[in-house]
């Protein structure tokens, strides 16, 4: 059993929902990223999603795009991100999911890339521009290394496609709550609840909901609708980027704690 599957199994046993915060590596710098991972781990995160900065992040909204741009302007590279992870991951309770586009994987070669991230302590992968039809070449070797490749389900996905993605996705299924890119929303679409039930009919794998959760109340609503995980990205990245690094770390600690409280005790 992988680290991510074990995490979800333990939470399900206690009827708990996972909190998966997202931050961008290298924003404002990798030293702060390492501290942020530790802060999130100590503040209620169950799994942490770490975004690798990329020059053409098609799935990301303005907040995460801006964070990636700042990180790249500071010269942040994948090698530096993995070196940082190698140093911090042994001290973390929360499994790390790496969020990266496919080009860096293709550039290095699948086997080399997977060995590198495994050595750095990465437990899972999300590759937003990798379609289901092209995923087999990454899912199988990743699984052989104990790394879960999680696939995304969009609100516009057909029932047949949802079923196929649910079969292939590893660790959990990532349900995108809105059409379009990542970003904070003032309201969640009620159709998310319907989509959750639709996915439940075809799989018993955990389902995480992301893209648009920006407040504790929304995270609580996600749990009430039956999700196994609330994934919070732009709102976390925004808080970390505001003020000094120390102020940003304090802000994400408080926000993470409030999110975890909301999904433990949804109103």
Short mmCIF file of C-alpha atoms in Angstrom, two decimals:
data_model
loop_
_atom_site.label_atom_id
_atom_site.label_comp_id
_atom_site.label_asym_id
_atom_site.label_seq_id
_atom_site.Cartn_x
_atom_site.Cartn_y
_atom_site.Cartn_z
CA UNK A 1 0.00 0.00 0.00
CA UNK A 2 1.30 3.44 -0.93
CA UNK A 3 1.73 6.28 1.56
CA UNK A 4 -1.20 8.16 0.04
CA UNK A 5 -3.54 5.14 0.10
CA UNK A 6 -2.53 4.47 3.70
CA UNK A 7 -3.30 8.07 4.63
CA UNK A 8 -6.79 7.89 3.12
CA UNK A 9 -7.47 4.52 4.71
CA UNK A 10 -6.61 5.85 8.17
CA UNK A 11 -8.80 8.92 7.66
CA UNK A 12 -11.73 6.87 6.38
CA UNK A 13 -11.49 4.60 9.40
CA UNK A 14 -12.07 7.69 11.55
CA UNK A 15 -14.66 9.16 9.14
CA UNK A 16 -12.37 12.13 8.50
CA UNK A 17 -11.78 14.20 5.38
CA UNK A 18 -8.22 14.88 4.19
CA UNK A 19 -6.86 18.39 3.89
CA UNK A 20 -4.47 18.83 0.94
CA UNK A 21 -2.92 22.31 0.79
CA UNK A 22 -0.96 23.36 -2.30
CA UNK A 23 2.03 25.69 -2.47
CA UNK A 24 4.41 26.64 -5.28
CA UNK A 25 8.04 25.62 -4.81
CA UNK A 26 10.46 28.54 -4.79
CA UNK A 27 7.97 31.27 -3.95
CA UNK A 28 9.30 33.39 -2.38
CA UNK A 29 12.38 31.10 -2.16
CA UNK A 30 13.17 27.44 -1.54
CA UNK A 31 14.21 28.03 2.06
CA UNK A 32 10.74 29.39 2.77
CA UNK A 33 9.20 26.51 0.82
CA UNK A 34 10.95 24.01 3.11
CA UNK A 35 9.68 25.90 6.16
CA UNK A 36 6.19 26.08 4.66
CA UNK A 37 6.08 22.31 4.18
CA UNK A 38 6.96 21.85 7.84
CA UNK A 39 4.41 24.47 8.92
CA UNK A 40 1.62 22.84 6.91
CA UNK A 41 2.60 19.41 8.20
CA UNK A 42 2.29 20.72 11.76
CA UNK A 43 -0.95 22.65 11.14
CA UNK A 44 -3.38 19.97 10.03
CA UNK A 45 -2.34 19.01 6.50
CA UNK A 46 -2.81 15.32 5.74
CA UNK A 47 -1.14 15.38 2.30
CA UNK A 48 0.74 18.30 0.74
CA UNK A 49 0.74 19.18 -2.96
CA UNK A 50 3.86 20.95 -4.14
CA UNK A 51 3.79 22.73 -7.49
CA UNK A 52 6.91 22.78 -9.65
CA UNK A 53 7.16 26.25 -11.27
CA UNK A 54 6.61 26.05 -15.01
CA UNK A 55 6.76 28.71 -17.71
CA UNK A 56 3.44 27.87 -19.39
CA UNK A 57 1.08 26.63 -16.64
CA UNK A 58 -2.13 26.21 -18.63
CA UNK A 59 -4.23 24.83 -15.75
CA UNK A 60 -3.22 27.49 -13.24
CA UNK A 61 -5.05 30.69 -12.46
CA UNK A 62 -3.44 34.12 -11.95
CA UNK A 63 -2.34 33.61 -8.32
CA UNK A 64 -0.43 30.39 -8.97
CA UNK A 65 0.86 31.65 -12.34
CA UNK A 66 2.29 34.70 -10.61
CA UNK A 67 3.91 32.53 -7.94
CA UNK A 68 5.47 30.31 -10.60
CA UNK A 69 6.77 33.37 -12.46
CA UNK A 70 8.39 34.75 -9.30
CA UNK A 71 9.99 31.37 -8.57
CA UNK A 72 11.36 31.05 -12.11
CA UNK A 73 12.70 34.60 -12.00
CA UNK A 74 14.70 33.58 -8.93
CA UNK A 75 16.16 30.71 -10.96
CA UNK A 76 14.25 27.87 -9.31
CA UNK A 77 14.78 24.55 -11.09
CA UNK A 78 13.32 21.07 -10.68
CA UNK A 79 16.71 19.81 -9.49
CA UNK A 80 16.76 22.43 -6.74
CA UNK A 81 13.19 21.58 -5.73
CA UNK A 82 14.03 17.88 -5.44
CA UNK A 83 17.21 18.60 -3.50
CA UNK A 84 15.20 20.68 -1.05
CA UNK A 85 12.61 17.91 -0.76
CA UNK A 86 15.27 15.30 -0.14
CA UNK A 87 16.37 17.26 2.91
CA UNK A 88 12.92 17.97 4.38
CA UNK A 89 10.73 14.99 3.41
CA UNK A 90 12.11 12.53 6.02
CA UNK A 91 10.84 14.85 8.77
CA UNK A 92 7.32 15.21 7.33
CA UNK A 93 4.32 13.14 8.38
CA UNK A 94 2.29 14.21 5.33
CA UNK A 95 2.97 12.47 1.99
CA UNK A 96 4.12 14.84 -0.76
CA UNK A 97 2.37 15.03 -4.14
CA UNK A 98 4.35 16.75 -6.88
CA UNK A 99 2.25 18.86 -9.28
CA UNK A 100 4.11 19.19 -12.55
CA UNK A 101 3.40 19.54 -16.24
CA UNK A 102 4.45 16.77 -18.58
CA UNK A 103 7.27 18.54 -20.42
CA UNK A 104 9.83 18.25 -17.58
CA UNK A 105 9.02 14.53 -17.37
CA UNK A 106 9.41 14.06 -21.10
CA UNK A 107 12.64 16.07 -21.11
CA UNK A 108 14.30 13.82 -18.53
CA UNK A 109 12.68 10.57 -19.56
CA UNK A 110 10.01 8.83 -17.50
CA UNK A 111 12.26 6.36 -15.68
CA UNK A 112 14.90 8.92 -14.74
CA UNK A 113 12.27 11.42 -13.59
CA UNK A 114 10.51 8.84 -11.43
CA UNK A 115 13.78 7.71 -9.84
CA UNK A 116 14.66 11.32 -9.05
CA UNK A 117 11.36 12.15 -7.38
CA UNK A 118 11.29 8.83 -5.51
CA UNK A 119 14.76 9.56 -4.12
CA UNK A 120 13.46 12.97 -3.00
CA UNK A 121 10.62 11.38 -1.02
CA UNK A 122 7.72 12.15 -3.36
CA UNK A 123 4.69 9.87 -2.87
CA UNK A 124 2.38 11.03 -5.66
CA UNK A 125 2.11 12.91 -8.93
CA UNK A 126 -0.48 15.17 -10.55
CA UNK A 127 0.21 16.02 -14.21
CA UNK A 128 -2.64 18.31 -15.35
CA UNK A 129 -1.78 18.27 -19.06
CA UNK A 130 -1.51 14.47 -19.28
CA UNK A 131 -4.72 13.09 -20.82
CA UNK A 132 -6.15 9.72 -19.87
CA UNK A 133 -5.28 8.33 -23.29
CA UNK A 134 -1.56 9.03 -22.75
CA UNK A 135 -1.38 8.16 -19.05
CA UNK A 136 -0.59 4.42 -19.19
CA UNK A 137 3.06 5.07 -20.02
CA UNK A 138 3.46 6.94 -16.74
CA UNK A 139 1.00 5.15 -14.45
CA UNK A 140 2.59 1.71 -14.75
CA UNK A 141 6.24 2.65 -14.08
CA UNK A 142 5.14 5.06 -11.34
CA UNK A 143 3.14 2.32 -9.63
CA UNK A 144 6.16 0.00 -9.81
CA UNK A 145 8.07 2.59 -7.79
CA UNK A 146 5.26 3.08 -5.30
CA UNK A 147 4.28 6.51 -6.66
CA UNK A 148 0.59 7.27 -7.23
CA UNK A 149 -0.34 9.11 -10.43
CA UNK A 150 -3.64 10.86 -9.74
CA UNK A 151 -5.82 11.83 -12.71
CA UNK A 152 -8.27 14.72 -12.96
CA UNK A 153 -12.00 14.54 -13.62
CA UNK A 154 -13.55 17.71 -15.08
CA UNK A 155 -17.17 18.85 -14.60
CA UNK A 156 -17.60 18.38 -18.35
CA UNK A 157 -16.37 14.77 -18.38
CA UNK A 158 -18.84 12.24 -19.79
CA UNK A 159 -20.02 9.34 -17.59
CA UNK A 160 -17.95 6.95 -19.70
CA UNK A 161 -14.84 9.06 -19.33
CA UNK A 162 -15.39 9.48 -15.59
CA UNK A 163 -15.55 5.71 -15.22
CA UNK A 164 -12.37 5.22 -17.25
CA UNK A 165 -10.48 7.87 -15.27
CA UNK A 166 -11.69 6.39 -11.99
CA UNK A 167 -10.33 2.98 -13.01
CA UNK A 168 -6.93 4.37 -14.00
CA UNK A 169 -6.31 7.01 -11.31
CA UNK A 170 -4.05 6.00 -8.44
CA UNK A 171 -4.15 7.13 -4.81
CA UNK A 172 -7.35 9.11 -5.28
CA UNK A 173 -9.41 10.83 -7.98
CA UNK A 174 -8.97 14.59 -8.37
CA UNK A 175 -12.35 16.19 -9.09
CA UNK A 176 -12.01 19.67 -10.56
CA UNK A 177 -14.88 21.68 -9.08
CA UNK A 178 -15.13 24.24 -11.89
CA UNK A 179 -14.42 24.54 -15.58
CA UNK A 180 -11.36 26.66 -16.31
CA UNK A 181 -8.19 27.25 -14.35
CA UNK A 182 -7.35 27.16 -10.66
CA UNK A 183 -8.32 30.12 -8.52
CA UNK A 184 -10.34 31.34 -5.59
CA UNK A 185 -14.13 31.37 -5.93
CA UNK A 186 -16.74 32.99 -3.70
CA UNK A 187 -19.16 30.12 -4.28
CA UNK A 188 -18.86 26.45 -5.12
CA UNK A 189 -20.99 24.94 -7.83
CA UNK A 190 -23.71 22.75 -6.35
CA UNK A 191 -23.12 20.33 -9.21
CA UNK A 192 -19.98 19.21 -7.35
CA UNK A 193 -22.20 17.20 -5.01
CA UNK A 194 -23.86 15.50 -7.98
CA UNK A 195 -20.50 14.73 -9.58
CA UNK A 196 -19.24 13.23 -6.34
CA UNK A 197 -22.20 10.87 -6.25
CA UNK A 198 -21.72 10.02 -9.92
CA UNK A 199 -18.10 9.05 -9.29
CA UNK A 200 -19.13 7.09 -6.17
CA UNK A 201 -21.32 4.87 -8.35
CA UNK A 202 -18.30 3.64 -10.32
CA UNK A 203 -15.49 3.46 -7.74
CA UNK A 204 -14.71 3.24 -4.06
CA UNK A 205 -11.43 5.13 -4.48
CA UNK A 206 -11.09 8.35 -2.46
CA UNK A 207 -12.17 11.56 -4.20
CA UNK A 208 -10.48 14.91 -3.63
CA UNK A 209 -12.08 18.18 -4.75
CA UNK A 210 -9.96 21.13 -5.83
CA UNK A 211 -9.93 24.35 -7.91
CA UNK A 212 -11.87 27.10 -6.17
CA UNK A 213 -11.88 26.32 -2.43
CA UNK A 214 -10.86 29.54 -0.72
CA UNK A 215 -12.62 29.56 2.66
CA UNK A 216 -13.07 27.12 5.57
CA UNK A 217 -16.84 27.11 5.00
CA UNK A 218 -16.32 25.88 1.44
CA UNK A 219 -14.03 23.10 2.65
CA UNK A 220 -16.74 22.09 5.13
CA UNK A 221 -19.29 22.05 2.31
CA UNK A 222 -17.03 19.78 0.26
CA UNK A 223 -16.93 17.30 3.13
CA UNK A 224 -20.69 17.53 3.62
CA UNK A 225 -21.17 16.64 -0.03
CA UNK A 226 -19.14 13.48 0.54
CA UNK A 227 -15.62 14.28 -0.62
CA UNK A 228 -12.66 12.45 0.90
CA UNK A 229 -10.33 15.44 0.53
CA UNK A 230 -10.42 19.22 0.17
CA UNK A 231 -7.58 20.59 -1.98
CA UNK A 232 -6.75 24.26 -1.40
CA UNK A 233 -4.25 26.00 -3.68
CA UNK A 234 -4.61 29.63 -4.73
CA UNK A 235 -5.85 30.82 -1.33
CA UNK A 236 -2.84 29.17 0.33
CA UNK A 237 -0.34 30.49 -2.23
CA UNK A 238 -1.77 34.02 -1.88
CA UNK A 239 -1.34 34.02 1.90
CA UNK A 240 2.21 32.71 1.74
CA UNK A 241 3.18 35.45 -0.73
CA UNK A 242 1.84 38.37 1.30
CA UNK A 243 4.16 40.33 3.58
CA UNK A 244 7.49 38.97 4.76
CA UNK A 245 8.24 35.24 4.57
CA UNK A 246 7.66 34.98 8.32
CA UNK A 247 4.27 36.68 8.01
CA UNK A 248 3.38 34.38 5.13
CA UNK A 249 4.30 31.30 7.16
CA UNK A 250 2.16 32.50 10.07
CA UNK A 251 -0.74 33.18 7.70
CA UNK A 252 -0.70 29.70 6.13
CA UNK A 253 -0.43 28.07 9.56
CA UNK A 254 -3.57 29.84 10.76
CA UNK A 255 -5.42 29.22 7.49
CA UNK A 256 -4.48 25.54 7.43
CA UNK A 257 -5.69 25.10 10.99
CA UNK A 258 -9.00 26.81 10.20
CA UNK A 259 -9.53 24.58 7.15
CA UNK A 260 -8.82 21.44 9.12
CA UNK A 261 -11.25 22.52 11.85
CA UNK A 262 -13.95 23.14 9.22
CA UNK A 263 -13.66 19.67 7.68
CA UNK A 264 -13.59 18.01 11.06
CA UNK A 265 -16.68 19.88 12.21
CA UNK A 266 -18.54 21.20 9.13
CA UNK A 267 -21.36 23.61 9.92
#
